[in-house]
Amino acid sequence: MKGKHNHFFYKLNDIPIRKSIRILFLLFFIVPVITVSSICCFFLFDEMLKKEMSDIQKNLEQTELVFDNTLRQIKKLSDRIYVNKQLQAVMLKEYKDIQDLYSDYASMTFFENYLQTYNEVESYRIYTENQTLLDNQFIIKADKNIMAEDWYQNAKLYSGQAYWVYKTDSISKKKYLSLIRSIWSTSTGQFCGVLVINIAPDVIEKNLSNLFYKTVITYDNSILYTSIEDLAEEDEKILIEYTKNPVTSKKIQTIKLNNEKVGLFHEKFVPKNTISIYFSIIYIIPIFELTKVTLKILAILIVVILLLISFSFLVLTIFSNYIDKRVSKVQIGITKVVDNNLEIEPTIGGKDEFEQIYESIYEMAVNLKDLINKLYVQNLEKEQLAARQNEISLKMLSTQINPHFLFNTLETIRMKVIASGEKEVALMLKLLASLLRYNLSVKGQPGPLIDELNAVQNYLTIQHMRFGERVSYDVMTMCDINNINVLPFLIQPIVENSFSHGLEDKVSGGFIYIIINMETNEANGQNILNIEVKDNGCGIPEEKLDDLNKKLNCGKPEEYSSSIGLINVQSRIKIFYGQEYGISISSKLGEGTSVRIRIPVL
């Protein structure tokens, strides 16, 4: 696998960089984007289609609820008529006087009230076998033909239970969905008649017309209601056949109606508290309408993706052309140098890698020119260098002093001073010799802190002997320093600065404190050595102190010819111990200066 990977990129080396960028863009951007987008579009289409079908299913269930509510209202009306004792009495009474009949009919005002109360009712009839009654709008004597009808026979058979039938009304000769039930006396159990309640078609059709989808309601292999105008007889047969063996209501079945491809959603239900086969509610939706919104969103998404790809390709083309121009400029510079033309432009502009490469080429050209120029004067420079080295060697030989000779001479002078009775001068010579021996013996590596302090004390003692009460000192060690090593010349330069700068204006009473203590860093358990050199001198002005602190933070050592400055000490500490350690200075004008050294104990 690794070999194929290397082979692929090896082949890219043979292709110009502009084409390589486009190939990589195609393979690792365009192809993945198209693949991922296609997968996303597929899943999005599927999910949106499911969402659309779920919404249709909810609407279908809502339509079922509305239709079922209409049927329940009709059932409630039938219950009220069924238990009406006044009606039962009239239906069972054998009338001999026509006036009594008219009087009883006139008293049954509830007939009209029911018709006005229930908007869902187109009409209702009560068929009776009592031949003493007269026919009117509501009560009709059943003849042999009516009594022979299946719906009439079933009503008597079901003994008062309601059921639904799609039939032709005997009076209006129109077909209605009708609730039918026989009425029996609640007191004697005698047969009173058969109640037929016809549902008003306009109420159902009005509800269907408000639906977004075309709707058909079927019952017992008949289409009861439809919102489709001029539904062809052939299409009616197709829909009725579909209801006999429908697809699950959660799924869609695709068929052709009126030469148009449509999807059918089906929901069937049986009204409660009635003896009935199921009703079917069918939504008819053109397939184009079903997927129109989903396809529109997908089309917008695809257009956005194509625009993004086009924009990306445009940006890539501009970028690859820019890279190609930069490469061409570098190639021109290289070609000139190869052709021994070292006069090239100093820059191609910018700060990118191409500019860095070109800078290297330009620097190489300049170096080549310098090298060529140096070839002409090389011998002369060698002679001048040799002469300077000889001169420096002579100066070094003339100024070199043997340390042993220096110490022996100082010791001889001290002995002669002692012999003459000048003990103070002898002590100064001894301290000076000890100080010089320490300064000349250190090698730049950490040494005992106690040796550094001894050298500092020798220096301060000599200064005290020189200037008397003008300067005095005290060294306070707040911890055990016997086994602590530090870099040499950390304290002495600070003490020298305190004496030469801090106490230079002091006529008397000058004092230098050296305080040494140790603390422990709680975060990592590291022991930290704190060395404070404090004087009661003139102090440092605020502006000068700020300038000095800036130099300390900058970390550039001062260039002293004969001593080591504060910034030099700061630089050595940070290089050897780390950036978190170093010296800090605080001062108040007229009160004195304090220099603190903070280093780890090694």
Coordinates of C-alpha atoms in Angstrom, one line a residue:
M1 CA 0.0 0.0 0.0
K2 CA 2.8 2.3 0.9
G3 CA 4.6 1.6 -2.4
K4 CA 1.4 2.4 -4.4
H5 CA 1.1 5.6 -2.3
N6 CA 4.6 6.6 -3.1
H7 CA 4.2 5.6 -6.8
F8 CA 1.1 7.9 -7.1
F9 CA 3.0 11.0 -5.8
Y10 CA 6.1 10.0 -7.9
K11 CA 3.9 10.2 -10.9
L12 CA 2.7 13.6 -9.8
N13 CA 6.3 14.8 -10.0
D14 CA 6.1 14.3 -13.8
I15 CA 3.1 16.7 -14.1
P16 CA 3.3 20.5 -14.0
I17 CA 2.2 21.9 -10.7
R18 CA -0.9 23.6 -12.1
K19 CA -2.2 20.3 -13.5
S20 CA -1.2 18.5 -10.3
I21 CA -3.3 20.8 -8.2
R22 CA -6.3 20.4 -10.5
I23 CA -5.9 16.6 -10.4
L24 CA -5.7 16.5 -6.6
F25 CA -8.7 18.9 -6.5
L26 CA -10.7 16.6 -8.7
L27 CA -9.7 13.4 -6.8
F28 CA -9.9 14.6 -3.2
F29 CA -12.5 17.3 -3.4
I30 CA -14.9 17.0 -6.4
V31 CA -15.3 13.2 -6.3
P32 CA -15.9 13.1 -2.5
V33 CA -18.2 16.1 -2.6
I34 CA -20.3 14.6 -5.4
T35 CA -20.3 11.2 -3.7
V36 CA -21.3 12.6 -0.3
S37 CA -23.8 15.0 -1.8
S38 CA -25.5 12.1 -3.8
I39 CA -25.8 10.0 -0.7
C40 CA -27.2 13.0 1.3
C41 CA -29.6 13.8 -1.5
F42 CA -30.8 10.2 -1.6
F43 CA -31.4 10.1 2.2
L44 CA -32.9 13.5 2.2
F45 CA -35.3 12.6 -0.6
D46 CA -36.3 9.4 1.3
E47 CA -36.8 11.2 4.6
M48 CA -38.8 14.1 3.0
L49 CA -41.0 11.6 1.2
K50 CA -41.6 9.8 4.4
K51 CA -42.4 13.1 6.0
E52 CA -44.9 13.9 3.2
M53 CA -46.5 10.5 3.5
S54 CA -46.7 10.9 7.3
D55 CA -48.5 14.2 6.8
I56 CA -50.9 12.7 4.3
Q57 CA -51.6 9.9 6.8
K58 CA -52.4 12.4 9.5
N59 CA -54.7 14.3 7.2
L60 CA -56.3 11.0 6.2
E61 CA -56.9 10.1 9.8
Q62 CA -58.3 13.6 10.4
T63 CA -60.7 13.2 7.5
E64 CA -61.8 9.8 9.0
L65 CA -62.4 11.5 12.3
V66 CA -64.6 14.2 10.7
F67 CA -66.6 11.6 8.8
D68 CA -66.9 9.4 11.8
N69 CA -68.1 12.3 13.8
T70 CA -70.9 12.9 11.3
L71 CA -71.9 9.2 11.5
R72 CA -72.0 9.4 15.3
Q73 CA -74.3 12.5 15.2
I74 CA -76.7 10.5 13.0
K75 CA -76.5 7.6 15.5
K76 CA -77.3 10.0 18.4
L77 CA -80.4 11.2 16.5
S78 CA -81.5 7.6 16.0
D79 CA -81.1 6.9 19.7
R80 CA -83.3 9.9 20.5
I81 CA -86.0 8.8 18.1
Y82 CA -85.8 5.2 19.3
V83 CA -86.6 6.0 22.9
N84 CA -89.3 8.5 22.1
K85 CA -92.4 7.1 23.9
Q86 CA -94.8 9.5 22.3
L87 CA -93.7 8.2 18.9
Q88 CA -94.0 4.5 20.1
A89 CA -97.5 5.2 21.3
V90 CA -98.7 6.6 18.0
M91 CA -97.0 3.8 16.0
L92 CA -98.8 1.1 18.1
K93 CA -102.2 2.8 18.4
E94 CA -105.1 1.6 16.2
Y95 CA -106.9 4.8 15.1
K96 CA -110.6 4.8 14.4
D97 CA -111.1 8.5 14.5
I98 CA -109.1 10.5 11.9
Q99 CA -109.2 13.6 14.1
D100 CA -107.4 11.8 16.9
L101 CA -104.7 10.9 14.4
Y102 CA -104.4 14.5 13.2
S103 CA -104.2 15.6 16.8
D104 CA -101.4 13.2 17.7
Y105 CA -99.5 14.0 14.5
A106 CA -99.8 17.7 15.3
S107 CA -98.4 17.1 18.8
M108 CA -95.2 15.5 17.5
T109 CA -93.3 18.7 16.9
F110 CA -90.0 17.0 17.6
F111 CA -89.9 15.8 14.0
E112 CA -89.2 19.3 12.6
N113 CA -87.0 20.2 15.6
Y114 CA -84.7 17.2 14.9
L115 CA -84.5 18.1 11.3
Q116 CA -83.4 21.6 12.0
T117 CA -81.0 20.6 14.8
Y118 CA -79.1 18.0 12.9
N119 CA -77.6 19.6 9.8
E120 CA -76.1 16.3 8.8
V121 CA -79.6 14.9 8.1
E122 CA -81.1 15.3 4.7
S123 CA -84.4 13.5 5.7
Y124 CA -85.6 10.6 7.8
R125 CA -88.5 8.2 7.5
I126 CA -90.3 5.9 9.9
Y127 CA -91.8 2.9 8.0
T128 CA -94.8 1.4 9.9
E129 CA -97.0 -1.7 9.3
N130 CA -99.9 0.0 11.2
Q131 CA -102.4 0.5 8.4
T132 CA -104.5 3.0 10.5
L133 CA -101.8 5.6 10.2
L134 CA -101.6 8.1 7.4
D135 CA -98.4 8.9 5.3
N136 CA -96.7 12.2 5.9
Q137 CA -93.1 13.6 5.5
F138 CA -91.9 11.4 8.4
I139 CA -94.2 8.5 8.8
I140 CA -94.8 6.1 5.9
K141 CA -96.9 3.0 5.7
A142 CA -94.7 0.1 4.5
D143 CA -96.2 -1.7 1.5
K144 CA -95.3 -5.2 0.4
N145 CA -92.5 -4.0 -1.8
I146 CA -90.8 -2.1 1.0
M147 CA -91.3 -4.9 3.5
A148 CA -89.6 -7.2 1.0
E149 CA -86.5 -5.1 0.8
D150 CA -83.3 -6.5 2.3
W151 CA -82.7 -3.4 4.4
Y152 CA -86.2 -3.7 5.9
Q153 CA -85.8 -7.3 6.7
N154 CA -82.3 -6.9 8.2
A155 CA -83.6 -4.0 10.4
K156 CA -86.2 -6.3 12.0
L157 CA -83.6 -9.1 12.2
Y158 CA -81.1 -7.0 14.1
S159 CA -83.7 -6.1 16.7
G160 CA -83.1 -2.4 17.1
Q161 CA -79.3 -2.4 16.3
A162 CA -78.3 0.3 13.9
Y163 CA -76.5 -0.4 10.6
W164 CA -75.6 1.5 7.5
V165 CA -76.9 1.0 4.0
Y166 CA -76.3 2.9 0.7
K167 CA -79.8 2.8 -0.9
T168 CA -82.4 4.7 -2.9
D169 CA -84.9 6.7 -0.9
S170 CA -88.5 5.6 -1.6
I171 CA -89.8 9.1 -1.7
S172 CA -87.1 11.3 -3.4
K173 CA -85.7 8.4 -5.5
K174 CA -82.2 9.6 -4.7
K175 CA -79.4 7.4 -3.3
Y176 CA -78.3 8.2 0.2
L177 CA -76.0 6.7 2.9
S178 CA -78.7 5.8 5.4
L179 CA -78.7 4.6 9.0
I180 CA -81.4 2.0 9.5
R181 CA -82.7 0.4 12.7
S182 CA -86.0 -1.1 13.8
I183 CA -87.9 0.6 16.6
W184 CA -89.4 -1.6 19.4
S185 CA -91.6 -0.5 22.3
T186 CA -89.5 0.0 25.4
S187 CA -92.4 -1.1 27.6
T188 CA -94.1 -4.0 25.7
G189 CA -91.3 -5.0 23.3
Q190 CA -93.7 -4.7 20.3
F191 CA -92.4 -3.9 16.8
C192 CA -93.2 -0.2 16.0
G193 CA -91.5 0.3 12.7
V194 CA -88.2 0.9 10.8
L195 CA -86.3 4.1 11.1
V196 CA -84.3 5.3 8.1
I197 CA -82.1 8.4 8.4
N198 CA -80.6 9.8 5.2
I199 CA -77.3 11.7 5.5
A200 CA -77.2 15.0 3.6
P201 CA -74.7 14.6 0.8
D202 CA -73.8 18.3 0.6
V203 CA -72.5 18.2 4.2
I204 CA -70.0 15.4 3.4
E205 CA -69.1 16.9 0.0
K206 CA -68.5 20.3 1.6
N207 CA -66.0 18.7 4.1
L208 CA -64.3 16.9 1.2
S209 CA -64.1 20.0 -0.9
N210 CA -62.1 21.7 1.9
L211 CA -59.4 19.0 1.7
F212 CA -56.2 19.7 -0.2
Y213 CA -56.2 16.2 -1.7
K214 CA -58.9 14.6 -4.0
T215 CA -60.9 12.3 -1.8
V216 CA -63.2 9.3 -2.3
I217 CA -65.4 7.6 0.3
T218 CA -66.7 4.1 -0.5
Y219 CA -69.0 1.7 1.2
D220 CA -70.1 -1.8 0.3
N221 CA -68.5 -1.6 -3.2
S222 CA -70.1 1.7 -3.9
I223 CA -68.7 5.2 -4.1
L224 CA -70.6 7.3 -1.6
Y225 CA -68.9 10.7 -2.0
T226 CA -66.1 12.1 -4.1
S227 CA -64.4 15.5 -4.6
I228 CA -63.5 14.5 -8.1
E229 CA -65.6 16.1 -10.8
D230 CA -66.8 13.9 -13.6
L231 CA -65.2 10.7 -12.3
A232 CA -65.3 8.2 -15.2
E233 CA -67.2 5.0 -14.7
E234 CA -64.0 3.0 -15.6
D235 CA -62.1 4.9 -12.9
E236 CA -64.9 4.2 -10.4
K237 CA -64.5 0.5 -11.1
I238 CA -60.7 0.8 -10.5
L239 CA -61.2 2.5 -7.2
I240 CA -63.9 0.0 -6.0
E241 CA -61.7 -2.9 -7.0
Y242 CA -58.8 -1.3 -5.1
T243 CA -60.9 -1.1 -1.9
K244 CA -61.5 -4.9 -2.0
N245 CA -57.9 -5.7 -1.5
P246 CA -56.1 -2.4 -0.6
V247 CA -52.4 -1.9 0.2
T248 CA -51.7 -1.2 3.8
S249 CA -52.8 2.3 4.7
K250 CA -49.2 3.2 5.6
K251 CA -48.1 2.6 2.0
I252 CA -48.9 4.1 -1.3
Q253 CA -50.1 2.3 -4.4
T254 CA -49.5 3.8 -7.8
I255 CA -52.2 3.5 -10.5
K256 CA -53.5 5.4 -13.5
L257 CA -56.7 7.4 -13.3
N258 CA -57.9 9.5 -16.2
N259 CA -54.6 8.8 -18.0
E260 CA -52.7 10.3 -15.1
K261 CA -50.3 8.5 -12.7
V262 CA -51.6 8.9 -9.2
G263 CA -50.9 7.5 -5.7
L264 CA -53.6 6.1 -3.5
F265 CA -53.6 6.4 0.3
H266 CA -56.3 4.3 1.9
E267 CA -57.8 4.3 5.4
K268 CA -60.7 2.0 6.4
F269 CA -62.8 2.1 9.6
V270 CA -66.0 0.7 11.1
P271 CA -68.3 3.1 12.9
K272 CA -68.8 2.2 16.6
N273 CA -72.1 0.9 18.0
T274 CA -73.4 -0.1 14.6
I275 CA -73.6 -3.3 12.6
S276 CA -71.7 -2.4 9.5
I277 CA -68.9 -3.4 7.1
Y278 CA -66.0 -1.0 6.8
F279 CA -66.0 2.4 5.1
S280 CA -63.0 3.3 3.0
I281 CA -61.5 6.8 2.6
I282 CA -59.1 7.2 -0.3
Y283 CA -56.8 10.1 -1.0
I284 CA -55.9 10.4 -4.7
I285 CA -52.6 12.4 -5.2
P286 CA -50.8 12.9 -8.5
I287 CA -47.3 11.5 -8.2
F288 CA -45.9 14.8 -9.4
E289 CA -47.6 16.6 -6.6
L290 CA -46.4 14.1 -4.0
T291 CA -42.8 14.6 -4.9
K292 CA -42.9 18.2 -6.1
V293 CA -41.8 19.9 -2.9
T294 CA -39.2 17.3 -2.2
L295 CA -37.8 17.6 -5.7
K296 CA -37.8 21.4 -5.6
I297 CA -35.8 21.3 -2.4
L298 CA -33.4 18.8 -3.8
A299 CA -33.0 20.9 -7.0
I300 CA -32.1 23.9 -4.9
L301 CA -29.7 21.8 -2.9
I302 CA -28.0 20.5 -6.1
V303 CA -27.8 24.0 -7.6
V304 CA -26.1 25.2 -4.4
I305 CA -23.7 22.3 -4.4
L306 CA -22.9 23.0 -8.1
L307 CA -22.4 26.7 -7.4
L308 CA -20.0 25.9 -4.6
I309 CA -18.1 23.4 -6.7
S310 CA -17.9 26.0 -9.6
F311 CA -16.8 28.7 -7.2
S312 CA -14.2 26.4 -5.7
F313 CA -12.9 25.5 -9.1
L314 CA -12.7 29.2 -10.1
V315 CA -10.8 30.0 -6.9
L316 CA -8.5 26.9 -7.5
T317 CA -7.9 28.1 -11.1
I318 CA -6.9 31.6 -10.0
F319 CA -4.7 30.1 -7.2
S320 CA -3.0 27.6 -9.5
N321 CA -2.3 30.3 -12.1
Y322 CA -0.9 32.4 -9.3
I323 CA 1.3 29.5 -8.1
D324 CA 2.4 28.9 -11.7
K325 CA 3.5 32.5 -12.1
R326 CA 5.5 32.3 -8.9
V327 CA 7.1 29.1 -10.0
S328 CA 8.0 30.7 -13.4
K329 CA 9.7 33.6 -11.7
V330 CA 11.8 31.3 -9.6
Q331 CA 12.6 29.2 -12.7
I332 CA 13.8 32.4 -14.5
G333 CA 16.1 33.3 -11.6
I334 CA 17.6 29.8 -11.5
T335 CA 18.0 29.7 -15.3
K336 CA 20.0 33.1 -15.2
V337 CA 22.3 31.8 -12.4
V338 CA 22.9 28.5 -14.3
D339 CA 23.8 30.6 -17.4
N340 CA 26.3 32.6 -15.3
N341 CA 24.1 35.7 -15.3
L342 CA 24.3 36.7 -11.7
E343 CA 22.5 40.0 -12.2
I344 CA 18.9 39.0 -11.1
E345 CA 16.1 40.8 -9.4
P346 CA 16.5 40.9 -5.6
T347 CA 12.9 39.8 -4.9
I348 CA 9.8 38.5 -6.6
G349 CA 7.5 40.0 -3.9
G350 CA 5.6 38.5 -1.0
K351 CA 6.7 36.4 2.0
D352 CA 5.8 32.9 1.0
E353 CA 8.0 29.9 0.4
F354 CA 8.6 30.9 -3.2
E355 CA 10.0 34.2 -2.0
Q356 CA 12.2 32.4 0.5
I357 CA 13.5 30.1 -2.2
Y358 CA 14.1 33.1 -4.5
E359 CA 15.9 34.9 -1.6
S360 CA 18.2 31.9 -1.3
I361 CA 18.9 32.0 -5.0
Y362 CA 19.5 35.7 -4.9
E363 CA 21.8 35.3 -1.8
M364 CA 23.6 32.5 -3.7
A365 CA 24.1 34.8 -6.7
V366 CA 25.4 37.6 -4.4
N367 CA 27.7 35.1 -2.6
L368 CA 29.0 33.9 -6.0
K369 CA 29.7 37.5 -7.0
D370 CA 31.4 38.1 -3.7
L371 CA 33.4 34.9 -4.0
I372 CA 34.5 35.8 -7.5
N373 CA 35.6 39.3 -6.3
K374 CA 37.4 37.7 -3.4
L375 CA 39.4 35.5 -5.6
Y376 CA 41.3 38.5 -7.0
V377 CA 42.3 39.8 -3.5
Q378 CA 42.6 36.6 -1.7
N379 CA 46.4 36.6 -1.5
L380 CA 46.5 40.2 -0.3
E381 CA 44.0 39.5 2.4
K382 CA 45.9 36.5 3.6
E383 CA 49.0 38.6 4.0
Q384 CA 47.2 41.3 5.8
L385 CA 45.5 38.7 8.1
A386 CA 48.9 37.1 8.9
A387 CA 50.4 40.5 9.7
R388 CA 47.5 41.4 12.1
Q389 CA 47.8 38.0 13.8
N390 CA 51.5 38.6 14.3
E391 CA 50.8 42.0 15.7
I392 CA 48.2 40.7 18.1
S393 CA 50.5 37.9 19.2
L394 CA 53.2 40.4 20.1
K395 CA 50.8 42.5 22.1
M396 CA 49.5 39.5 24.0
L397 CA 53.1 38.4 24.8
S398 CA 54.0 41.8 26.0
T399 CA 50.9 42.1 28.3
Q400 CA 50.8 38.5 29.6
I401 CA 51.5 38.2 33.3
N402 CA 52.1 34.9 35.1
P403 CA 49.5 34.5 37.9
H404 CA 52.1 32.8 40.1
F405 CA 54.5 35.7 39.6
L406 CA 51.6 38.1 40.5
F407 CA 50.7 36.3 43.7
N408 CA 54.3 35.7 44.8
T409 CA 55.1 39.4 44.3
L410 CA 52.0 40.4 46.4
E411 CA 53.0 38.0 49.1
T412 CA 56.6 39.4 49.1
I413 CA 55.2 43.0 49.4
R414 CA 52.9 41.9 52.3
M415 CA 55.8 40.3 54.2
K416 CA 57.9 43.4 53.9
V417 CA 54.9 45.5 55.0
I418 CA 54.4 43.3 58.1
A419 CA 58.1 43.6 58.8
S420 CA 57.8 47.3 58.8
G421 CA 54.8 47.2 61.2
E422 CA 52.0 48.2 58.7
K423 CA 49.5 45.4 59.6
E424 CA 46.5 47.1 57.9
V425 CA 48.3 47.4 54.6
A426 CA 49.4 43.8 54.9
L427 CA 45.8 42.7 55.5
M428 CA 44.6 44.7 52.4
L429 CA 47.3 43.0 50.3
K430 CA 46.2 39.6 51.6
L431 CA 42.6 40.3 50.8
L432 CA 43.5 41.6 47.3
A433 CA 45.6 38.6 46.6
S434 CA 42.8 36.3 47.7
L435 CA 40.3 38.2 45.6
L436 CA 42.5 38.1 42.5
R437 CA 43.2 34.4 43.0
Y438 CA 39.5 33.6 43.1
N439 CA 38.8 35.8 40.0
L440 CA 41.6 34.2 38.0
S441 CA 40.8 30.6 39.1
V442 CA 37.2 30.3 38.2
K443 CA 36.4 28.5 34.9
G444 CA 32.8 29.6 34.3
Q445 CA 31.2 26.5 35.8
P446 CA 29.2 26.5 39.0
G447 CA 31.2 26.6 42.2
P448 CA 30.6 26.8 46.0
L449 CA 28.4 29.7 47.0
I450 CA 30.6 30.1 50.1
D451 CA 33.6 30.8 47.9
E452 CA 31.6 33.5 46.0
L453 CA 30.6 35.1 49.3
N454 CA 34.2 35.0 50.6
A455 CA 35.3 36.9 47.4
V456 CA 32.5 39.4 47.9
Q457 CA 33.4 39.9 51.5
N458 CA 37.1 40.4 50.6
Y459 CA 36.0 43.1 48.1
L460 CA 33.8 44.8 50.6
T461 CA 36.5 44.6 53.4
I462 CA 39.0 46.3 51.1
Q463 CA 36.5 49.0 50.2
H464 CA 35.7 49.5 53.9
M465 CA 39.4 49.8 54.7
R466 CA 39.8 52.3 51.8
F467 CA 36.9 54.5 52.6
G468 CA 36.3 54.0 56.3
E469 CA 32.9 55.0 57.6
R470 CA 31.7 55.9 54.2
V471 CA 30.8 52.3 53.5
S472 CA 30.1 49.2 55.7
Y473 CA 28.4 45.9 55.0
D474 CA 26.7 42.9 56.5
V475 CA 26.1 39.4 55.1
M476 CA 23.1 37.5 56.5
T477 CA 22.6 33.9 55.6
M478 CA 19.1 32.6 56.5
C479 CA 19.8 29.0 55.4
D480 CA 22.6 26.5 55.1
I481 CA 24.9 27.4 52.2
N482 CA 27.7 25.0 52.6
N483 CA 26.5 22.5 49.9
I484 CA 25.1 25.1 47.4
N485 CA 26.8 25.7 44.1
V486 CA 26.2 28.8 41.9
L487 CA 27.6 30.3 38.8
P488 CA 30.6 32.5 39.5
F489 CA 30.5 36.3 39.4
L490 CA 26.7 36.6 40.1
I491 CA 26.9 38.6 43.3
Q492 CA 30.2 40.5 42.9
P493 CA 29.1 42.6 39.8
I494 CA 25.9 43.6 41.7
V495 CA 27.9 44.6 44.8
E496 CA 30.3 46.6 42.6
N497 CA 27.3 48.4 41.0
S498 CA 25.9 49.1 44.5
F499 CA 29.1 50.6 45.7
S500 CA 30.1 52.5 42.5
H501 CA 26.6 53.8 41.6
G502 CA 24.5 53.5 44.7
L503 CA 26.9 54.9 47.3
E504 CA 29.0 57.2 45.2
D505 CA 27.4 60.3 46.7
K506 CA 27.5 59.0 50.3
V507 CA 30.1 60.8 52.4
S508 CA 29.3 58.5 55.4
G509 CA 26.9 56.0 56.6
G510 CA 26.7 54.0 53.4
F511 CA 25.6 50.4 54.0
I512 CA 25.3 47.3 51.8
Y513 CA 23.2 44.3 52.9
I514 CA 23.6 40.8 51.4
I515 CA 20.6 38.6 52.5
I516 CA 20.5 34.9 51.5
N517 CA 17.4 32.7 52.0
M518 CA 15.8 29.7 50.5
E519 CA 12.2 28.8 49.6
T520 CA 10.4 25.8 48.1
N521 CA 8.2 25.9 45.0
E522 CA 5.0 24.2 46.0
A523 CA 4.1 23.3 42.4
N524 CA 7.2 21.1 41.7
G525 CA 9.0 20.9 45.1
Q526 CA 12.1 22.8 43.7
N527 CA 14.2 24.7 46.2
I528 CA 14.7 28.3 45.2
L529 CA 17.7 30.4 46.3
N530 CA 17.0 34.1 46.9
I531 CA 20.0 36.5 47.1
E532 CA 19.2 40.2 47.8
V533 CA 21.9 42.9 47.6
K534 CA 20.5 46.1 49.1
D535 CA 22.0 49.5 49.7
N536 CA 20.9 52.8 51.3
G537 CA 22.3 54.9 48.5
C538 CA 20.8 57.6 46.3
G539 CA 18.4 55.2 44.5
I540 CA 17.5 55.2 40.8
P541 CA 15.2 57.7 39.0
E542 CA 12.0 56.1 37.8
E543 CA 12.7 56.7 34.1
K544 CA 16.2 55.2 34.4
L545 CA 14.9 52.3 36.4
D546 CA 12.3 51.6 33.7
D547 CA 15.0 51.8 31.0
L548 CA 17.2 49.4 33.0
N549 CA 14.3 46.9 33.5
K550 CA 13.6 47.0 29.7
K551 CA 17.3 46.1 29.0
L552 CA 17.0 43.3 31.5
N553 CA 13.9 41.9 29.8
C554 CA 15.5 42.3 26.4
G555 CA 18.2 39.9 27.5
K556 CA 21.1 41.5 25.5
P557 CA 24.4 41.6 27.5
E558 CA 26.1 44.9 27.9
E559 CA 29.5 45.3 26.3
Y560 CA 31.8 46.0 29.2
S561 CA 35.6 46.0 28.7
S562 CA 36.6 45.3 32.3
S563 CA 33.6 44.2 34.3
I564 CA 30.4 42.2 34.0
G565 CA 27.2 44.3 34.0
L566 CA 23.8 43.6 35.4
I567 CA 22.4 42.6 32.0
N568 CA 25.3 40.2 31.5
V569 CA 24.5 38.5 34.8
Q570 CA 20.8 38.4 33.8
S571 CA 21.7 36.8 30.5
R572 CA 23.9 34.2 32.1
I573 CA 21.3 33.2 34.6
K574 CA 18.6 32.8 32.0
I575 CA 20.8 30.8 29.7
F576 CA 22.1 28.5 32.4
Y577 CA 19.1 28.2 34.8
G578 CA 16.1 28.9 32.6
Q579 CA 13.9 31.8 31.5
E580 CA 11.8 31.8 34.7
Y581 CA 14.9 32.8 36.8
G582 CA 16.9 36.0 36.9
I583 CA 17.3 39.3 38.7
S584 CA 14.8 42.0 39.5
I585 CA 15.5 45.6 40.6
S586 CA 13.4 47.9 42.8
S587 CA 14.5 51.3 43.9
K588 CA 13.2 54.5 45.5
L589 CA 14.9 57.8 44.8
G590 CA 16.8 59.0 47.9
E591 CA 16.2 55.7 49.8
G592 CA 18.2 53.1 48.1
T593 CA 18.2 50.2 45.7
S594 CA 17.5 46.4 46.0
V595 CA 18.6 43.8 43.5
R596 CA 17.2 40.3 43.9
I597 CA 18.7 37.2 42.4
R598 CA 16.4 34.2 42.1
I599 CA 17.9 30.9 41.0
P600 CA 17.2 27.2 41.6
V601 CA 19.3 25.1 44.0
L602 CA 21.2 22.5 41.9

